[in-house]
Coordinates of C-alpha atoms and ligand atoms in Angstrom, one line a residue:
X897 CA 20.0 -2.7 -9.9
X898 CA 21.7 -2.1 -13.4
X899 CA 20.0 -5.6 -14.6
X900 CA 16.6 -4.5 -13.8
X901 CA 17.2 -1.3 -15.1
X902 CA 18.0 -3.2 -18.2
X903 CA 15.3 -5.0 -18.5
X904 CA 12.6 -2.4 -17.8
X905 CA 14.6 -0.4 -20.6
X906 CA 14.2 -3.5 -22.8
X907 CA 10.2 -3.5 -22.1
X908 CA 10.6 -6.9 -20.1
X909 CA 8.2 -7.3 -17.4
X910 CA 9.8 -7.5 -13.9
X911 CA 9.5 -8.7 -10.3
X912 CA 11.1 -5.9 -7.7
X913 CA 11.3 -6.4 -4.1
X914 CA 11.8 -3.1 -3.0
X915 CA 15.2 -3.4 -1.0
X916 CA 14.8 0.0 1.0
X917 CA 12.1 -1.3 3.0
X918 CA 11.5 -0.3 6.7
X919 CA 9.0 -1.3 8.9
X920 CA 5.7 0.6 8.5
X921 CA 6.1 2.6 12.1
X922 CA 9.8 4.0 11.4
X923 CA 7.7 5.4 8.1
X924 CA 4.6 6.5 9.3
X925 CA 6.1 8.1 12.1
X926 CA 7.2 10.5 9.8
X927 CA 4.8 11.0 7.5
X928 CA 2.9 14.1 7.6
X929 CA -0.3 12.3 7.1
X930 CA -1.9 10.3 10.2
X931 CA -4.8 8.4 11.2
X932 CA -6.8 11.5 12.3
X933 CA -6.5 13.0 8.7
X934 CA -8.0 9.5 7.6
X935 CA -11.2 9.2 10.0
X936 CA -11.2 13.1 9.2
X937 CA -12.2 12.4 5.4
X938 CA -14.2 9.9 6.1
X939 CA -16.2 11.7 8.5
X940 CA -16.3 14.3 6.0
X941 CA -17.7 11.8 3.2
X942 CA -20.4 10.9 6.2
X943 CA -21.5 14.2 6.6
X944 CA -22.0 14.5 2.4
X945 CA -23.5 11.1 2.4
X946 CA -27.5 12.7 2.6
X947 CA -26.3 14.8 -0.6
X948 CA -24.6 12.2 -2.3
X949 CA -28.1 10.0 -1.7
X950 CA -30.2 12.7 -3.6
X951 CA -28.5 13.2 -6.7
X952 CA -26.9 9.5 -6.8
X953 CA -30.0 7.1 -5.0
X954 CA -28.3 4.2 -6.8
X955 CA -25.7 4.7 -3.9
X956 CA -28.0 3.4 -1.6
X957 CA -27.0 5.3 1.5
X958 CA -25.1 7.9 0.1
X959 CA -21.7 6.3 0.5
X960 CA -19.8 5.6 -2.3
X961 CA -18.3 2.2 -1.4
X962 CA -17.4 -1.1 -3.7
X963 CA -18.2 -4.7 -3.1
X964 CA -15.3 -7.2 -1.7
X965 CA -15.6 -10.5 -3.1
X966 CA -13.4 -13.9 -3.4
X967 CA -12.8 -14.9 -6.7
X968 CA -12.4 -18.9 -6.7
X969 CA -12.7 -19.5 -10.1
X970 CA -9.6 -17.0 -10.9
X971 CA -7.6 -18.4 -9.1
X972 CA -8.1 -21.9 -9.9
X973 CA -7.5 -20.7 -13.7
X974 CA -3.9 -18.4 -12.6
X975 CA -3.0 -22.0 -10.9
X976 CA -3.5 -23.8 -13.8
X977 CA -2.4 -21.6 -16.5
X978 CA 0.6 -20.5 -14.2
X979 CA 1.2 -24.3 -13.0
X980 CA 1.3 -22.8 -9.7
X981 CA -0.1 -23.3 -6.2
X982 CA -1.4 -19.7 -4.9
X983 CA -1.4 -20.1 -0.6
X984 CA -4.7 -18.9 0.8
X985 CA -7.8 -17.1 -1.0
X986 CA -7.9 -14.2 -3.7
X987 CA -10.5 -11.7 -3.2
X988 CA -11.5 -8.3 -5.8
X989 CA -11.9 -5.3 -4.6
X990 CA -14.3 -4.3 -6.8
X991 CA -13.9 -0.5 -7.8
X992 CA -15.2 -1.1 -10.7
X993 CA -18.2 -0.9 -9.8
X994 CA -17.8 2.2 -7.8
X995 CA -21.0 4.1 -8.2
X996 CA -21.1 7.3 -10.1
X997 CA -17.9 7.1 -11.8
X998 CA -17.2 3.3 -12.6
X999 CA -13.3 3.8 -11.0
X1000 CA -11.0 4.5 -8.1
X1001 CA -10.8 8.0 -8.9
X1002 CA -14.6 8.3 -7.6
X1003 CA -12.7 7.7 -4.1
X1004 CA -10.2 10.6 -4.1
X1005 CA -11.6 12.8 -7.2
X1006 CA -14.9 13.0 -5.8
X1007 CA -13.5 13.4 -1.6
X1008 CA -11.7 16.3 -3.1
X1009 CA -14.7 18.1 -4.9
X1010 CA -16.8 17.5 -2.0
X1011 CA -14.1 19.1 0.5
X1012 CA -13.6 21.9 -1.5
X1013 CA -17.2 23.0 -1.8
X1014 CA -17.5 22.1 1.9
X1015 CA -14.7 24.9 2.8
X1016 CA -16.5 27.4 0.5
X1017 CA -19.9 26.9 2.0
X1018 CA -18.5 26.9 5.7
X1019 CA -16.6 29.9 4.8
X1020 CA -19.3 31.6 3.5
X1021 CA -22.0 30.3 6.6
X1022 CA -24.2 28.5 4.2
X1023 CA -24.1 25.7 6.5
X1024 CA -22.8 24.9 9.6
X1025 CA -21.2 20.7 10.2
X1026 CA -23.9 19.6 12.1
X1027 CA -26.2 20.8 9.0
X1028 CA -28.1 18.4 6.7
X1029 CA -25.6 18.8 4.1
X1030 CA -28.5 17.5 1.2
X1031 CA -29.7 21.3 1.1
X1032 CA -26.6 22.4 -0.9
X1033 CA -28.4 20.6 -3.6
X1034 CA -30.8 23.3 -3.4
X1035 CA -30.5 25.8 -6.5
X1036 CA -29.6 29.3 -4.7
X1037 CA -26.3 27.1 -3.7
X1038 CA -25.7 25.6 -7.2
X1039 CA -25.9 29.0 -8.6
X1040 CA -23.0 30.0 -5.8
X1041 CA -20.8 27.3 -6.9
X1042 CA -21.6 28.0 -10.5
X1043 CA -19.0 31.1 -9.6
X1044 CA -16.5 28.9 -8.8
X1045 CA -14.1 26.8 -11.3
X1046 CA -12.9 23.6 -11.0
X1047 CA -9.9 22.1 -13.5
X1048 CA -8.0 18.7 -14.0
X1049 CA -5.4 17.0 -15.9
X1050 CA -6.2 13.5 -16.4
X1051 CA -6.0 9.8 -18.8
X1052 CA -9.6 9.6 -18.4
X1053 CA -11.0 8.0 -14.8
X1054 CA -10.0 11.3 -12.5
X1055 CA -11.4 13.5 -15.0
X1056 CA -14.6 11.4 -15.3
X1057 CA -15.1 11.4 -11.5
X1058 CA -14.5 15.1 -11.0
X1059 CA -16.4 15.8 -14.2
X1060 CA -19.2 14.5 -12.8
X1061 CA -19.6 15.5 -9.4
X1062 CA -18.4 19.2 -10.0
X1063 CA -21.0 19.7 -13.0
X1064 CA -23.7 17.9 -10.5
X1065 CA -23.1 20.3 -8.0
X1066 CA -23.2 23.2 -10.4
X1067 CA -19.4 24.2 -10.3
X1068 CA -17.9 25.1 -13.6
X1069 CA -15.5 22.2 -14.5
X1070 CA -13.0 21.7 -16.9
X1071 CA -11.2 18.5 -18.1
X1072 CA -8.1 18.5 -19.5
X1073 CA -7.5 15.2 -21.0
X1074 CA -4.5 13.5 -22.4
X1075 CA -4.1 11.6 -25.8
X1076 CA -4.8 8.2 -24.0
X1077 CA -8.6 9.0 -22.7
X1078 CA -11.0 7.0 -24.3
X1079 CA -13.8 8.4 -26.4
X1080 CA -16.3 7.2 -24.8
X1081 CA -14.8 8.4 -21.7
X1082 CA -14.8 12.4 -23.3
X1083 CA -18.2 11.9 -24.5
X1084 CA -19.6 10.5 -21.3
X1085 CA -18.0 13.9 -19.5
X1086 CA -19.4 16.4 -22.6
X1087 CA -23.1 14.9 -21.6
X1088 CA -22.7 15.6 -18.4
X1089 CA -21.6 19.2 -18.4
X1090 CA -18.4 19.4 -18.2
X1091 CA -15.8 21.1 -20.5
X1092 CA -13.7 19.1 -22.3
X1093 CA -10.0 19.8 -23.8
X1094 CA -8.0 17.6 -25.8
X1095 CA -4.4 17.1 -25.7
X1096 CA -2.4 15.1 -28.6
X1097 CA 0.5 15.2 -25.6
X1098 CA 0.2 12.9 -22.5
X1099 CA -0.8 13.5 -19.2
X1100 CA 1.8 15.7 -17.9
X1101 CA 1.0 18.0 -20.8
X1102 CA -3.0 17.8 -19.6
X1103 CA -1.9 18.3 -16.1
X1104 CA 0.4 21.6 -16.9
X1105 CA -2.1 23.2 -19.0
X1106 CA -4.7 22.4 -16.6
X1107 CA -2.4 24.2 -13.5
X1108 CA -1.9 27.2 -16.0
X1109 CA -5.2 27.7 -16.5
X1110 CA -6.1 28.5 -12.9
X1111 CA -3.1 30.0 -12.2
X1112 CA -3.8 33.6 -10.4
X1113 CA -7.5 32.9 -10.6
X1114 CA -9.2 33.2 -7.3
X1115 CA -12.4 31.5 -7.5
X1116 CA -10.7 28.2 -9.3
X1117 CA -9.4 25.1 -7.9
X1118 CA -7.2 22.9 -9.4
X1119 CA -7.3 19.1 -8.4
X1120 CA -3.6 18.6 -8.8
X1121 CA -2.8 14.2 -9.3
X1122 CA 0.8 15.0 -9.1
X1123 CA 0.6 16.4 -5.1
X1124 CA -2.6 16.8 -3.7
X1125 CA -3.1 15.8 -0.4
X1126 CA -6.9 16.0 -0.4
X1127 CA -7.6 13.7 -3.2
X1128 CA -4.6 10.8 -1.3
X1129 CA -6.9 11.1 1.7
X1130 CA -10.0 10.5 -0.1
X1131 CA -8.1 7.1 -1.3
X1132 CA -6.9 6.3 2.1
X1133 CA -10.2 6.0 3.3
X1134 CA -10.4 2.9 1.3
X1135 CA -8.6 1.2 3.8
X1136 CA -11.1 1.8 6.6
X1137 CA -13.8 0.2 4.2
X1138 CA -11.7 -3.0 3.3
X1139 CA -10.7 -3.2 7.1
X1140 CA -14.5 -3.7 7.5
X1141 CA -15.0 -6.2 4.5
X1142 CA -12.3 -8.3 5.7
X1143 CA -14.2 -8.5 9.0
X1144 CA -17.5 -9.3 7.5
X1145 CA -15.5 -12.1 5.8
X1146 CA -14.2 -13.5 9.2
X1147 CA -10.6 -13.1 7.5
X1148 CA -7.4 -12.5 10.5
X1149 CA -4.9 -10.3 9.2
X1150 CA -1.7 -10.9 11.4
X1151 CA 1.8 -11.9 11.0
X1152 CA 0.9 -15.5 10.7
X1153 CA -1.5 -14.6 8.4
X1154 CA -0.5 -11.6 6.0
X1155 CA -2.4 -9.7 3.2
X1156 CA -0.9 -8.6 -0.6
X1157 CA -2.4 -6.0 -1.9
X1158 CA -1.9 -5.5 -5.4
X1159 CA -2.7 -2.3 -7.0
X1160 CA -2.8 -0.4 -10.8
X1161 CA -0.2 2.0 -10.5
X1162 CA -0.1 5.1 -12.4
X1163 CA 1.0 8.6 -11.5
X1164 CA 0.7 7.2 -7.9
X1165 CA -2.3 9.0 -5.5
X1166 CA -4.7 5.8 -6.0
X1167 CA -2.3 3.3 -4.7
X1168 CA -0.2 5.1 -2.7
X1169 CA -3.1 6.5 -0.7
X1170 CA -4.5 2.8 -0.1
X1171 CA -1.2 1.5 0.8
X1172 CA -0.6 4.1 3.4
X1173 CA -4.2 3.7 4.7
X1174 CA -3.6 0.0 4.9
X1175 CA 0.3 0.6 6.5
X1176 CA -1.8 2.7 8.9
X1177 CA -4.2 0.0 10.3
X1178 CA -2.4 -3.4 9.5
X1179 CA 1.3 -2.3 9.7
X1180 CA 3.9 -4.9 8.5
X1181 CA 1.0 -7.5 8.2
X1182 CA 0.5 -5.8 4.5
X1183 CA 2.0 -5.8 2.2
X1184 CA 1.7 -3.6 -0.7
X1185 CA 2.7 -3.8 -4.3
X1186 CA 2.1 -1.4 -7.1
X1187 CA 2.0 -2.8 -10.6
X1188 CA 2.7 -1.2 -14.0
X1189 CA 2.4 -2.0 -17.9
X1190 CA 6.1 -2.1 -19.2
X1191 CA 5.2 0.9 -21.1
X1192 CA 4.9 3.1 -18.2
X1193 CA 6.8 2.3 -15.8
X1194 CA 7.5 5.6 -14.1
X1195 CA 6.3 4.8 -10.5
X1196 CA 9.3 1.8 -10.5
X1197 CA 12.0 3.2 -12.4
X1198 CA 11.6 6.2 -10.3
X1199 CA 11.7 3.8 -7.0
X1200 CA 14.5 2.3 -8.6
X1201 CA 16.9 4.8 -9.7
X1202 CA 16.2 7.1 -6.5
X1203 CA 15.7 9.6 -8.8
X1204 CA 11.3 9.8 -8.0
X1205 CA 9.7 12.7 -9.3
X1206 CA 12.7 13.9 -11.2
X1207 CA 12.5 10.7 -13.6
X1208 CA 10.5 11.2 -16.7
X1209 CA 10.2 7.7 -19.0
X1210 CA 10.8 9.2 -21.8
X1211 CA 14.6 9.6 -20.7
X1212 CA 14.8 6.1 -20.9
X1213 CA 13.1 5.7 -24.2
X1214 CA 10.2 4.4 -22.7
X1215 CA 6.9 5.3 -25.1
X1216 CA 4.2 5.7 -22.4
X1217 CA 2.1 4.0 -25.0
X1218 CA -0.4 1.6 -23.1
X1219 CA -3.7 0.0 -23.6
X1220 CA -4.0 0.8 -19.8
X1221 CA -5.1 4.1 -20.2
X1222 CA -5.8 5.1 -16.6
X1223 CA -1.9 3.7 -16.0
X1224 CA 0.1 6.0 -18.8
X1225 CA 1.9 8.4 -16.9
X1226 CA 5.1 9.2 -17.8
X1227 CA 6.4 11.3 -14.1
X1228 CA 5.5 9.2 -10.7
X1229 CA 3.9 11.8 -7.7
X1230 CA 6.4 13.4 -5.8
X1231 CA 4.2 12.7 -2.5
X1232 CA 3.6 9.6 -3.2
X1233 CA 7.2 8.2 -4.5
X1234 CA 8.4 10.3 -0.9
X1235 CA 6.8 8.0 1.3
X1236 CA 6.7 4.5 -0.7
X1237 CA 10.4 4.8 -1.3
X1238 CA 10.7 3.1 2.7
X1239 CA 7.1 1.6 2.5
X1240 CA 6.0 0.0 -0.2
X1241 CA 7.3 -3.8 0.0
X1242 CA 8.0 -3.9 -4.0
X1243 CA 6.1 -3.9 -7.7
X1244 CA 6.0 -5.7 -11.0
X1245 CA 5.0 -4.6 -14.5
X1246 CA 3.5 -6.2 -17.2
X1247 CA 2.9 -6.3 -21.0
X1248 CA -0.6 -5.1 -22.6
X1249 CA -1.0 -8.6 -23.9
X1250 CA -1.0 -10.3 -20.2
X1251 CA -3.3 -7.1 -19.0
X1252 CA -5.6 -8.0 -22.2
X1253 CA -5.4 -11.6 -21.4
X1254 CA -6.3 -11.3 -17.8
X1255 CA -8.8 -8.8 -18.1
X1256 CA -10.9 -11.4 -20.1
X1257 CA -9.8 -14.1 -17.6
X1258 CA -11.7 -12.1 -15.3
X1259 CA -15.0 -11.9 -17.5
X1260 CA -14.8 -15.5 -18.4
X1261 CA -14.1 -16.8 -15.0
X1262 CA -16.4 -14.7 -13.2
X1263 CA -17.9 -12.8 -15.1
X1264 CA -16.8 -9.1 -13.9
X1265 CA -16.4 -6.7 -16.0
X1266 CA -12.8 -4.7 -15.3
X1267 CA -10.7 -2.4 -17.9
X1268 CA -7.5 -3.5 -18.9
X1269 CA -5.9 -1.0 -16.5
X1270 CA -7.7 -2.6 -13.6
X1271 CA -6.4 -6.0 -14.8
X1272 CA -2.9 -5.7 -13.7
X1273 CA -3.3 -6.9 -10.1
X1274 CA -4.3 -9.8 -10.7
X1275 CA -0.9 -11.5 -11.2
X1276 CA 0.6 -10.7 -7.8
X1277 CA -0.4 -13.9 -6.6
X1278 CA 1.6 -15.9 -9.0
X1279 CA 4.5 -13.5 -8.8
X1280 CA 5.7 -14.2 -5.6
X1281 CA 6.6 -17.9 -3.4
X1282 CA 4.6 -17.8 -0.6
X1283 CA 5.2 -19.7 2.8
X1284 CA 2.3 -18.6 5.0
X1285 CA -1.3 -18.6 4.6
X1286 CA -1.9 -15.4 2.6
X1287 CA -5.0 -13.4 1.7
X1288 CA -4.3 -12.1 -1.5
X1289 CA -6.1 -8.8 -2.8
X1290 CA -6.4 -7.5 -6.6
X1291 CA -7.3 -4.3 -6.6
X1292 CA -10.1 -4.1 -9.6
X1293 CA -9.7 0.1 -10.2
X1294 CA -12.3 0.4 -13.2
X1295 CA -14.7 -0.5 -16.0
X1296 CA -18.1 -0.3 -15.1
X1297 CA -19.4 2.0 -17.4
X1298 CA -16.9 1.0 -20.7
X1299 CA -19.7 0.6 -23.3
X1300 CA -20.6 -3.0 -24.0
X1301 CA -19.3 -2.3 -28.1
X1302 CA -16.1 -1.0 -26.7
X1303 CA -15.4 -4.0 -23.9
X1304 CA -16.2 -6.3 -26.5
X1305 CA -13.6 -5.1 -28.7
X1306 CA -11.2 -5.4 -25.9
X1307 CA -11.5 -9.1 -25.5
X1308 CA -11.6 -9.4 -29.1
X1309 CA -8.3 -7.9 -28.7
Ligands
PLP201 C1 -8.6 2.2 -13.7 C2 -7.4 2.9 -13.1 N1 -6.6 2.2 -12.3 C3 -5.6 2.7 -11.6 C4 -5.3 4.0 -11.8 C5 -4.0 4.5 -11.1 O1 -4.2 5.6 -10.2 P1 -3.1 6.7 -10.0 O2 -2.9 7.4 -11.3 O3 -3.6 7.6 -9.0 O4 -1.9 5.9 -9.7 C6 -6.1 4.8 -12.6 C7 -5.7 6.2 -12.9 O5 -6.4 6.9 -13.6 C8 -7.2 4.2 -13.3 O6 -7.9 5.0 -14.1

């Protein structure tokens, strides 16, 4: 343990096999989360789908959901470059293109919007759960929710989801970003109506400050990354949706034939809420691995030490300086390090170079556009020896709507 402490002190990229692992039904069985919270959100997303179709047609049914595709060519180019033999397929899970907010964060940030003006218009009997929930579009209810406030902390992607959706459904929204969001990421948010506030700090500042500001205020919500439960169910649902890809694809998931996952990591809700969604179905035929740049490894270190939430990077000396913007966090979620600390099956980090260097990998070899961020999964399948027939997943959490000047200057980079 001292050794790899070592190293992820030193800024060297490292391979953990998490050595606390139990078997996913001692875990879940005490998780406070279940499988009924799960279909719960995702009946919940069902029920907003008419709404989500008005103001977002590109959607196509109202259901924000990303393609699941193999990615051949990839792989082909991680064998060679790795000189490696990868067992079984790859596949992309293609968040990326994620409608409406080009990320994962339109999976939890947006569930959690939408449950939270659900509870105020059942509260208030504007509609009832068997309504057509597409009327709330209507502008007597936009002016009602213009009353209420809405506030994150965010790096860039959780603040563009909920920016969006709260300012399109007339709720006053504020975004408190840290120094890593991109311009174009602040603009993008300014033009759609929501408030923006800068922060020279990182995200924990942007969270705090956000948190203050609604402290005592009735009428706001704060979409807290650090703990919420809402927005980690709006991930989980993810699982349901690839359970259903990988059965379009005719692809067994079974102890003879087991599934990586490999997801960005950063303060944790994202991938932690897929990996429990994915314990819940597949059990110990997953396995899930979170991955970090070696600038922010908090999620890891934490996992490591034992010491979770209560770890900041910075004790270490670590700079939380990343190209992976949607992955520099310097505190790993309480909730989240709680339940992987027996459940997730281990992690790796990785420099901005290799993230750079992947990312355009990606574009070359098949031509999808990702953010660096979103590049880090794509290395589990080299990282480990495989024996068995393994369907390998990267998780591909953003980058739809960089601008073409900005992605080029990435894989200039
Ligand atoms: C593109 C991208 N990937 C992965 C993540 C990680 O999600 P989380 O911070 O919930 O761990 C983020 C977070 O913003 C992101 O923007």
């Amino acid at each position: 343990m001292h050794e790899m402490i070592e190293k992820i002190t030193a800024l060297q990229p490292v391979v953990w096999n998490n050595p606390k692992k139990k078997t996913a039904h001692s875990v879940l069985a005490d998780f406070s989360v279940k499988m009924e919270d799960i279909v719960d959100a995702e009946r919940r997303l069902q029920r907003f789908a008419p709404l989500i179709y008005k103001y977002f047609p590109e959607t196509g049914d109202g259901i924000i959901e990303s393609p699941f595709q193999e990615l051949p060519e990839m792989k082909a180019n991680l064998e060679k470059n790795h000189s490696k033999t990868i067992k079984g397929k790859l596949y992309g899970k293609c968040d990326n293109q994620l409608k409406i907010a080009g990320s994962i964060k339109a999976r939890g940030g947006i569930y959690e919007v939408l449950k939270f003006a659900e509870s105020i218009a059942l509260e208030n009997h504007w509609i009832t759960l068997e309504d057509n929930y597409e009327v709330l579009g209507e502008e007597k209810y936009r002016e009602r929710f213009s009353q209420y406030k809405i506030a994150v902390g965010s790096t860039g992607n959780l603040g563009l989801s909920i920016g969006i959706i709260s300012a399109t459904l007339g709720f006053e929204v504020t975004v408190h970003m840290s120094r890593d969001a991109k311009q174009w990421k602040k603009d993008l948010l300014r033009e759609k109506g929501a408030k923006v506030i800068e922060y020279t700090e990182d995200y924990g500042k942007a969270v705090e400050e956000g948190r203050k500001a609604c402290l005592g205020d009735e009428k706001a919500h704060f979409i807290d990354d650090e703990n919420s439960r809402d927005l980690f169910l709006g991930y989980s649902v993810a699982a349901l949706r690839l359970k259903k890809d990988l059965e379009g694809k005719n692809i067994t998931v079974d102890e003879k034939n087991p599934l990586r996952v490999y997801l960005p990591c950063g303060v944790g809700g994202a991938p932690g809420g897929i990996a429990f969604g994915l314990k819940t179905i597949f059990k110990d035929a997953v396995q899930c691995y979170y991955v970090e740049p070696t600038h922010a490894p908090c999620m890891l270190l934490g996992l490591i030490t034992g010491k979770k939430e209560k770890l900041h990077i910075g004790d270490y000396g670590i700079d939380n300086i990343t190209e992976a913007d949607g992955l520099a966090v310097g505190r790993p979620s309480k909730m989240v390090s709680d339940l992987s600390e027996n459940l997730l099956d281990g992690g790796y980090t990785l420099e901005d170079e290799t993230l750079l260097g992947l990312m355009k990998m990606l574009y070359s070899t098949e031509k999808i556009k990702i953010e660096p961020s979103a590049a880090a999964g794509l290395l589990g399948p080299v990282k480990w020896e495989d024996t068995k027939e393994t369907t390998h997943i990267a998780w591909l959490t953003g980058g739809d709507l960089i601008p073409e000047e900005a992605f080029r200057k990435l894989l200039d980079k």
